[in-house]
Short mmCIF file of the C-alpha atoms (twelve columns), coordinates in Angstrom:
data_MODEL
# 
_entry.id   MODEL 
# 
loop_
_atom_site.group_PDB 
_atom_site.id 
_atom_site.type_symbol 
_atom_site.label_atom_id 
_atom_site.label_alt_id 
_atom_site.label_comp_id 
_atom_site.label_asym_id 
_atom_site.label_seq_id 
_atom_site.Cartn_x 
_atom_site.Cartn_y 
_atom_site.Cartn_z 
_atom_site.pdbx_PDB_model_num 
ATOM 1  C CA . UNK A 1  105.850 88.104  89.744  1 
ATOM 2  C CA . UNK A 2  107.206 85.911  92.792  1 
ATOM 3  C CA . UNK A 3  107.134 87.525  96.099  1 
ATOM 4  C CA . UNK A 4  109.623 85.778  98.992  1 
ATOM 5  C CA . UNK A 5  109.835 87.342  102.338 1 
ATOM 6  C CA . UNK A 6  109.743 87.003  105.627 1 
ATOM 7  C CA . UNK A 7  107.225 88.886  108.170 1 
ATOM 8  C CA . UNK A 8  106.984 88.841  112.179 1 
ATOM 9  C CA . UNK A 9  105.416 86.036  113.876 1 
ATOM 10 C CA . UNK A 10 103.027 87.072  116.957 1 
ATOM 11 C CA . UNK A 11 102.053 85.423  119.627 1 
ATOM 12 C CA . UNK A 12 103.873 82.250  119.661 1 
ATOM 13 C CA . UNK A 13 104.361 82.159  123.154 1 
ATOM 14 C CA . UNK A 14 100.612 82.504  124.422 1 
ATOM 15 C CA . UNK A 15 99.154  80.070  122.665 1 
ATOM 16 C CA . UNK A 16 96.168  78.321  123.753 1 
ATOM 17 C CA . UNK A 17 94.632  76.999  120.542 1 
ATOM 18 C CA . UNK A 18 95.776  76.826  116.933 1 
ATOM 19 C CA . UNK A 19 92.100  76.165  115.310 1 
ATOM 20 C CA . UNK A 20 91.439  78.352  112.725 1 
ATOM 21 C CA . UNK A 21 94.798  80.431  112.783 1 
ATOM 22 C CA . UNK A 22 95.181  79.705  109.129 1 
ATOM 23 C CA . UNK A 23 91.589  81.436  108.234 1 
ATOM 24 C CA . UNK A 24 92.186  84.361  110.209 1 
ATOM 25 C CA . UNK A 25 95.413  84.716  108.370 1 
ATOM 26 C CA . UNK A 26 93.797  83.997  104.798 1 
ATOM 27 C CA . UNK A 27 90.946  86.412  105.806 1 
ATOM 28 C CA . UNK A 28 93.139  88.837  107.567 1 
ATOM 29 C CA . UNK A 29 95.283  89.138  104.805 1 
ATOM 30 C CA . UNK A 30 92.344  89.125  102.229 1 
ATOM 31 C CA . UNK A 31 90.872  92.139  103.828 1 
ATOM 32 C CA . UNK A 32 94.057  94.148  104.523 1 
ATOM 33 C CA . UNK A 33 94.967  93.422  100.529 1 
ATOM 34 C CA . UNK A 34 91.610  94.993  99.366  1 
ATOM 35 C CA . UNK A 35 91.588  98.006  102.080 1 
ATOM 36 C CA . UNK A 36 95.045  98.942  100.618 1 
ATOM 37 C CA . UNK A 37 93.361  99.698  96.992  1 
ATOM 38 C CA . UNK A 38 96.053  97.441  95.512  1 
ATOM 39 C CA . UNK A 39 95.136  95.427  92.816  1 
ATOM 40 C CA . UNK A 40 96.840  92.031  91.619  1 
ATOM 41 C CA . UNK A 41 98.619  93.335  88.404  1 
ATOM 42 C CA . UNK A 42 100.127 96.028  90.322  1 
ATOM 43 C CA . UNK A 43 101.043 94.992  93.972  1 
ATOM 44 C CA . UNK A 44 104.303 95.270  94.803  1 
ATOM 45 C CA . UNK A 45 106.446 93.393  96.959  1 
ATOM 46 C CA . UNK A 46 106.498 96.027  100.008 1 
ATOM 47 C CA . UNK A 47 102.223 95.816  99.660  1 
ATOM 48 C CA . UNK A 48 102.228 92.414  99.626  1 
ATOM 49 C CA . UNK A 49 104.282 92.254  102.692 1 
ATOM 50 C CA . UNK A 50 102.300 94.456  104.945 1 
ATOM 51 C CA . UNK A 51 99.399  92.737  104.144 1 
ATOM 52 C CA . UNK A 52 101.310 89.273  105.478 1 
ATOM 53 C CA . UNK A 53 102.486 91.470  108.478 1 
ATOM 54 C CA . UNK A 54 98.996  92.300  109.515 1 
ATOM 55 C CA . UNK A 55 97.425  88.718  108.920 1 
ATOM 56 C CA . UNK A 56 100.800 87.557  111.237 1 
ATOM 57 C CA . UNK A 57 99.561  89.774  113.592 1 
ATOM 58 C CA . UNK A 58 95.783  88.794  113.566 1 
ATOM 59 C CA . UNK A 59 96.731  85.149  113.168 1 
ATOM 60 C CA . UNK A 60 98.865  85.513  116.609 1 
ATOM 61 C CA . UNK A 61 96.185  87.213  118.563 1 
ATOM 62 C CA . UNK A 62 93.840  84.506  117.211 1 
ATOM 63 C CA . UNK A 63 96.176  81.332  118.595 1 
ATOM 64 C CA . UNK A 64 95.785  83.023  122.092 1 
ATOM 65 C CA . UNK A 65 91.945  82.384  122.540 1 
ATOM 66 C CA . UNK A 66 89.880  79.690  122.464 1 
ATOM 67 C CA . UNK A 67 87.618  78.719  119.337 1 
ATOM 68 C CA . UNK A 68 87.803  79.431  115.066 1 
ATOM 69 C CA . UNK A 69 85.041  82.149  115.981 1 
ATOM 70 C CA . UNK A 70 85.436  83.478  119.370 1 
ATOM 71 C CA . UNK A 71 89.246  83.645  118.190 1 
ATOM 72 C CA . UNK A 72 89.006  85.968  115.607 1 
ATOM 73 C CA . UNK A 73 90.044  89.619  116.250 1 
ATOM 74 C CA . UNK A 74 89.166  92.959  115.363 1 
ATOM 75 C CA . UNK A 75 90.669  95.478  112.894 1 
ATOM 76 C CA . UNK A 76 91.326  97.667  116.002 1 
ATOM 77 C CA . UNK A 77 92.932  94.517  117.992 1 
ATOM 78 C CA . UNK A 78 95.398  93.734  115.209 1 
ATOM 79 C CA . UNK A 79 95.667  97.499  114.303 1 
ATOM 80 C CA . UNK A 80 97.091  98.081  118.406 1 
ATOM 81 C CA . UNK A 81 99.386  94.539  118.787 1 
ATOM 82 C CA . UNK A 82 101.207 96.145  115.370 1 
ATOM 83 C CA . UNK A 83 101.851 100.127 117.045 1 
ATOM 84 C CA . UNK A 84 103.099 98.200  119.442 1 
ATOM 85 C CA . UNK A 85 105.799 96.601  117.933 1 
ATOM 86 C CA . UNK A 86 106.804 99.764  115.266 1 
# 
């Protein structure tokens, strides 16, 4: 199956650095897939987009720091920026 979608972007005003926004996301969303118990035969669309959600989210907090490392965020980071916005 082909998911399409769109998810909220965070952070786009704040930023101070872009490097290594695209591994946070990759890894954000990586992690947030396999907490969710889903598995890749049966993920649905909805799954697949809260999982994008929270890497948008982790991804956005990373662009407003400095450094691929020192950028990254915390479950509990990401977890707060998203109560925030529901």
């Amino acid at each position: 199956d082909r998911f399409e979608g769109r998810v909220p972007a965070f952070g786009a005003g704040n930023v101070v650095d872009t490097t290594g926004a695209g591994d946070c996301f990759l890894g954000a969303f990586l992690s947030e897939f396999l907490a969710s118990g889903s598995d890749l035969r049966s993920a649905d669309a909805d799954a697949v987009g809260r999982c994008a959600c929270f890497a948008s989210a982790a991804a956005g907090i990373c662009v407003t720091r400095r450094g691929a490392i020192d950028g990254m965020p915390s479950r509990g980071e990401v977890e707060a920026l998203l109560a925030l916005v529901k």
